[in-house]
Amino acid sequence: GAVVSQHPSWVICKSGTSVKIECRSLDFQATTMFWYRQFPKQSLMLMATSNEGSKATYEQGVEKDKFLINHASLTLSTLTVTSAHPEDSSFYICSATTGVKGYTFGSGTRLTVV
Amino acid sequence: AQTVTQSQPEMSVQEAETVTLSCTYDTSESNYYLFWYKQPPSRQMILVIRQEAYKQQNATENRFSVNFQKAAKSFSLKISDSQLGDTAMYFCAFPPGTSGSRLTFGEGTQLTVNP
């Protein structure tokens, strides 16, 4: 089946630094990828949608200059949290789709900013 | 607006018993897919079952089945013979609109299976 590999699974960084999270579709071409943020015991909150070769579409309230998304190829999308602060600490999940029938999720990244 | 509502924040069930999780949604689309995902403590999102709205027959996957009521916009998940490994957060979701559009998730139901 379709597999999305997400790295790193957890990361601790100092306040003010940047962190990059990668999502790769291993055995299929992901035309669209989604980035979610999840707080403990809450649902997934969509941050942005990215299509290969074009700029990401951000949800209302999401700072596009803080959360940089790049979808340079059909198999790779990256989320960079720039100038991270403690309030950016969260669980980030990517998801890829090739159509309405199939949504595959990465294993998530737990970000802690100290 | 497309919405998904799960009215049961937490549920518990004894091992080997049956439990039903509720989900209602709202959409103006006539054809769409509906999904149930589980998120165990590992936090990996796992597809449990999928239902195509144009199919009248309820989807079934082993111990998991749905009760899909299109007119009522209801999509409940029944878990039979509950197992300890079923303990997880369960999310109802659907992709409103066109093919490949983002999923809209419900708030989730935390299910605990007790031994």
Short mmCIF file of C-alpha atoms in Angstrom, two decimals:
data_model
loop_
_atom_site.label_atom_id
_atom_site.label_comp_id
_atom_site.label_asym_id
_atom_site.label_seq_id
_atom_site.Cartn_x
_atom_site.Cartn_y
_atom_site.Cartn_z
CA GLY A 1 0.00 0.00 0.00
CA ALA A 2 0.85 3.67 -0.17
CA VAL A 3 3.46 4.72 2.39
CA VAL A 4 4.42 8.18 3.54
CA SER A 5 7.66 8.49 5.46
CA GLN A 6 7.91 11.44 7.84
CA HIS A 7 11.12 12.55 9.54
CA PRO A 8 12.16 13.30 12.15
CA SER A 9 9.73 11.56 14.50
CA TRP A 10 10.69 13.93 17.27
CA VAL A 11 12.88 16.97 17.58
CA ILE A 12 13.90 19.36 20.33
CA CYS A 13 15.18 22.75 19.31
CA LYS A 14 16.12 26.00 20.97
CA SER A 15 13.87 29.01 20.74
CA GLY A 16 14.73 31.13 17.71
CA THR A 17 16.09 28.33 15.56
CA SER A 18 14.45 26.71 12.53
CA VAL A 19 13.36 23.13 12.12
CA LYS A 20 12.62 21.23 8.92
CA ILE A 21 10.23 18.30 8.74
CA GLU A 22 10.20 16.06 5.66
CA CYS A 23 7.48 13.89 4.20
CA ARG A 24 8.22 11.49 1.38
CA SER A 25 5.81 9.30 -0.53
CA LEU A 26 7.75 6.08 -0.98
CA ASP A 27 5.81 4.09 -3.55
CA PHE A 28 3.50 6.56 -5.23
CA GLN A 29 3.44 10.09 -6.56
CA ALA A 30 1.65 12.48 -4.24
CA THR A 31 0.02 15.22 -6.26
CA THR A 32 -1.25 16.91 -3.13
CA MET A 33 0.08 16.93 0.40
CA PHE A 34 -1.55 18.29 3.54
CA TRP A 35 0.10 19.48 6.72
CA TYR A 36 -1.75 19.22 10.01
CA ARG A 37 -1.07 20.29 13.54
CA GLN A 38 -2.47 18.42 16.50
CA PHE A 39 -2.59 19.38 20.16
CA PRO A 40 -2.97 16.69 22.84
CA LYS A 41 -6.38 15.03 22.87
CA GLN A 42 -7.61 17.24 20.05
CA SER A 43 -8.43 16.73 16.41
CA LEU A 44 -6.16 17.41 13.46
CA MET A 45 -6.09 21.03 12.37
CA LEU A 46 -5.21 21.65 8.74
CA MET A 47 -2.41 24.16 8.33
CA ALA A 48 -1.84 24.14 4.59
CA THR A 49 -2.28 22.29 1.34
CA SER A 50 0.59 21.93 -1.09
CA ASN A 51 0.59 20.87 -4.70
CA GLU A 52 3.74 19.87 -6.50
CA GLY A 53 5.39 22.80 -8.22
CA SER A 54 3.11 25.49 -6.87
CA LYS A 55 2.83 27.65 -3.77
CA ALA A 56 1.12 26.20 -0.75
CA THR A 57 -2.36 27.32 0.24
CA TYR A 58 -2.49 28.23 3.92
CA GLU A 59 -5.52 28.07 6.18
CA GLN A 60 -6.76 31.23 7.78
CA GLY A 61 -4.72 32.16 10.83
CA VAL A 62 -1.63 30.18 9.83
CA GLU A 63 1.44 32.35 9.42
CA LYS A 64 2.93 31.45 6.06
CA ASP A 65 6.22 33.18 6.88
CA LYS A 66 6.61 31.06 9.99
CA PHE A 67 5.52 27.75 8.51
CA LEU A 68 7.28 27.45 5.15
CA ILE A 69 6.04 24.63 2.96
CA ASN A 70 7.84 23.39 -0.12
CA HIS A 71 6.55 20.69 -2.46
CA ALA A 72 9.39 20.52 -4.92
CA SER A 73 8.66 17.08 -6.32
CA LEU A 74 5.87 14.53 -6.51
CA THR A 75 7.49 12.56 -3.69
CA LEU A 76 8.73 15.19 -1.26
CA SER A 77 7.14 17.95 0.76
CA THR A 78 8.82 19.83 3.59
CA LEU A 79 7.56 22.00 6.43
CA THR A 80 10.04 24.42 7.97
CA VAL A 81 9.15 26.07 11.25
CA THR A 82 11.16 29.28 11.25
CA SER A 83 12.28 31.12 14.36
CA ALA A 84 10.52 28.55 16.51
CA HIS A 85 9.07 29.53 19.87
CA PRO A 86 7.67 27.41 22.71
CA GLU A 87 4.12 28.00 21.48
CA ASP A 88 5.05 26.21 18.24
CA SER A 89 5.59 23.01 20.23
CA SER A 90 3.08 20.53 18.89
CA PHE A 91 2.58 17.35 16.90
CA TYR A 92 2.80 17.84 13.14
CA ILE A 93 1.42 15.31 10.66
CA CYS A 94 1.58 15.20 6.89
CA SER A 95 -0.84 13.44 4.60
CA ALA A 96 -0.64 12.66 0.92
CA THR A 97 -3.31 11.90 -1.62
CA THR A 98 -3.54 10.96 -5.26
CA GLY A 99 -7.30 11.26 -5.30
CA VAL A 100 -10.35 11.17 -3.10
CA LYS A 101 -10.12 7.45 -2.40
CA GLY A 102 -6.70 7.46 -0.88
CA TYR A 103 -5.25 9.44 2.00
CA THR A 104 -2.04 8.24 3.61
CA PHE A 105 -0.54 9.77 6.73
CA GLY A 106 3.01 10.14 7.91
CA SER A 107 3.86 8.95 11.40
CA GLY A 108 4.05 12.50 12.73
CA THR A 109 6.71 14.71 14.27
CA ARG A 110 6.69 15.81 17.87
CA LEU A 111 8.30 19.24 18.06
CA THR A 112 9.43 20.64 21.38
CA VAL A 113 10.86 24.15 21.49
CA VAL A 114 12.83 25.00 24.62
CA ALA B 1 -19.85 24.78 5.15
CA GLN B 2 -18.78 21.19 5.44
CA THR B 3 -18.83 19.96 9.02
CA VAL B 4 -18.29 16.73 10.88
CA THR B 5 -19.57 16.18 14.42
CA GLN B 6 -18.68 13.47 16.88
CA SER B 7 -20.78 13.94 19.99
CA GLN B 8 -19.05 11.38 22.21
CA PRO B 9 -15.69 12.70 23.49
CA GLU B 10 -15.00 9.50 25.44
CA MET B 11 -16.35 5.98 25.50
CA SER B 12 -15.37 2.76 27.18
CA VAL B 13 -16.25 -0.86 26.51
CA GLN B 14 -15.41 -4.20 28.01
CA GLU B 15 -13.21 -6.54 26.04
CA ALA B 16 -15.21 -8.77 23.66
CA GLU B 17 -18.26 -6.51 23.73
CA THR B 18 -19.65 -4.29 20.98
CA VAL B 19 -19.49 -0.52 20.86
CA THR B 20 -20.86 2.07 18.43
CA LEU B 21 -19.28 5.45 17.79
CA SER B 22 -21.44 8.19 16.33
CA CYS B 23 -20.73 10.70 13.58
CA THR B 24 -22.89 13.18 11.75
CA TYR B 25 -21.87 15.43 8.93
CA ASP B 26 -23.17 18.11 6.68
CA THR B 27 -22.51 18.53 2.98
CA SER B 28 -24.27 19.69 -0.14
CA GLU B 29 -22.41 17.19 -2.30
CA SER B 30 -24.26 14.18 -3.66
CA ASN B 31 -21.32 11.87 -4.06
CA TYR B 32 -18.47 11.64 -1.59
CA TYR B 33 -16.48 9.29 0.59
CA LEU B 34 -16.57 8.93 4.34
CA PHE B 35 -13.77 7.58 6.49
CA TRP B 36 -13.10 6.38 9.99
CA TYR B 37 -9.51 6.66 11.18
CA LYS B 38 -8.03 5.44 14.44
CA GLN B 39 -5.09 7.05 16.20
CA PRO B 40 -3.57 4.76 18.86
CA PRO B 41 -1.09 6.02 21.46
CA SER B 42 1.65 5.87 18.80
CA ARG B 43 -0.31 8.68 17.08
CA GLN B 44 -0.07 7.04 13.67
CA MET B 45 -3.28 7.65 11.75
CA ILE B 46 -4.69 4.34 10.54
CA LEU B 47 -7.59 3.91 8.13
CA VAL B 48 -10.28 1.76 9.70
CA ILE B 49 -13.00 1.77 7.07
CA ARG B 50 -14.24 3.72 4.06
CA GLN B 51 -17.75 4.20 2.71
CA GLU B 52 -18.73 5.50 -0.71
CA ALA B 53 -21.86 7.62 -0.46
CA TYR B 54 -23.43 6.33 -3.65
CA LYS B 55 -23.31 2.76 -2.37
CA GLN B 56 -26.31 1.76 -0.27
CA GLN B 57 -24.57 -1.24 1.22
CA ASN B 58 -22.79 -0.54 4.48
CA ALA B 59 -19.04 -1.11 4.43
CA THR B 60 -17.55 -3.88 6.55
CA GLU B 61 -13.95 -4.69 7.44
CA ASN B 62 -13.65 -7.72 9.71
CA ARG B 63 -14.87 -6.59 13.16
CA PHE B 64 -15.58 -3.05 11.96
CA SER B 65 -18.75 -2.02 10.19
CA VAL B 66 -20.62 1.19 9.53
CA ASN B 67 -24.25 2.23 9.65
CA PHE B 68 -24.50 4.78 6.86
CA GLN B 69 -27.71 6.78 6.71
CA LYS B 70 -27.30 9.19 3.81
CA ALA B 71 -30.56 11.06 4.25
CA ALA B 72 -29.84 11.60 7.93
CA LYS B 73 -26.18 12.35 7.19
CA SER B 74 -25.11 9.86 9.79
CA PHE B 75 -22.10 7.57 9.67
CA SER B 76 -21.60 5.47 12.80
CA LEU B 77 -18.87 2.91 13.41
CA LYS B 78 -19.59 -0.39 15.10
CA ILE B 79 -16.75 -2.38 16.63
CA SER B 80 -17.61 -5.97 17.43
CA ASP B 81 -15.67 -8.26 19.76
CA SER B 82 -13.64 -5.32 21.07
CA GLN B 83 -9.99 -5.96 21.71
CA LEU B 84 -7.48 -4.16 23.92
CA GLY B 85 -5.67 -3.02 20.78
CA ASP B 86 -8.75 -1.11 19.72
CA THR B 87 -8.02 1.45 22.42
CA ALA B 88 -7.42 4.65 20.45
CA MET B 89 -8.82 7.98 19.40
CA TYR B 90 -11.27 7.53 16.53
CA PHE B 91 -11.91 10.24 13.97
CA CYS B 92 -14.69 10.47 11.45
CA ALA B 93 -13.64 12.34 8.29
CA PHE B 94 -14.66 13.15 4.76
CA PRO B 95 -13.23 15.09 1.83
CA PRO B 96 -15.85 17.62 0.85
CA GLY B 97 -15.76 18.89 -2.66
CA THR B 98 -13.60 17.71 -5.48
CA SER B 99 -11.35 14.72 -5.79
CA GLY B 100 -8.25 14.94 -3.61
CA SER B 101 -9.51 17.78 -1.45
CA ARG B 102 -8.51 17.98 2.16
CA LEU B 103 -10.17 15.88 4.83
CA THR B 104 -12.48 17.47 7.34
CA PHE B 105 -12.20 15.71 10.70
CA GLY B 106 -14.58 15.38 13.59
CA GLU B 107 -13.47 16.18 17.11
CA GLY B 108 -12.66 12.58 17.85
CA THR B 109 -13.86 9.94 20.30
CA GLN B 110 -11.40 8.42 22.76
CA LEU B 111 -12.27 4.75 23.06
CA THR B 112 -10.92 2.69 25.93
CA VAL B 113 -11.28 -1.08 25.91
CA ASN B 114 -11.13 -2.49 29.42
CA PRO B 115 -9.96 -6.02 30.21
#
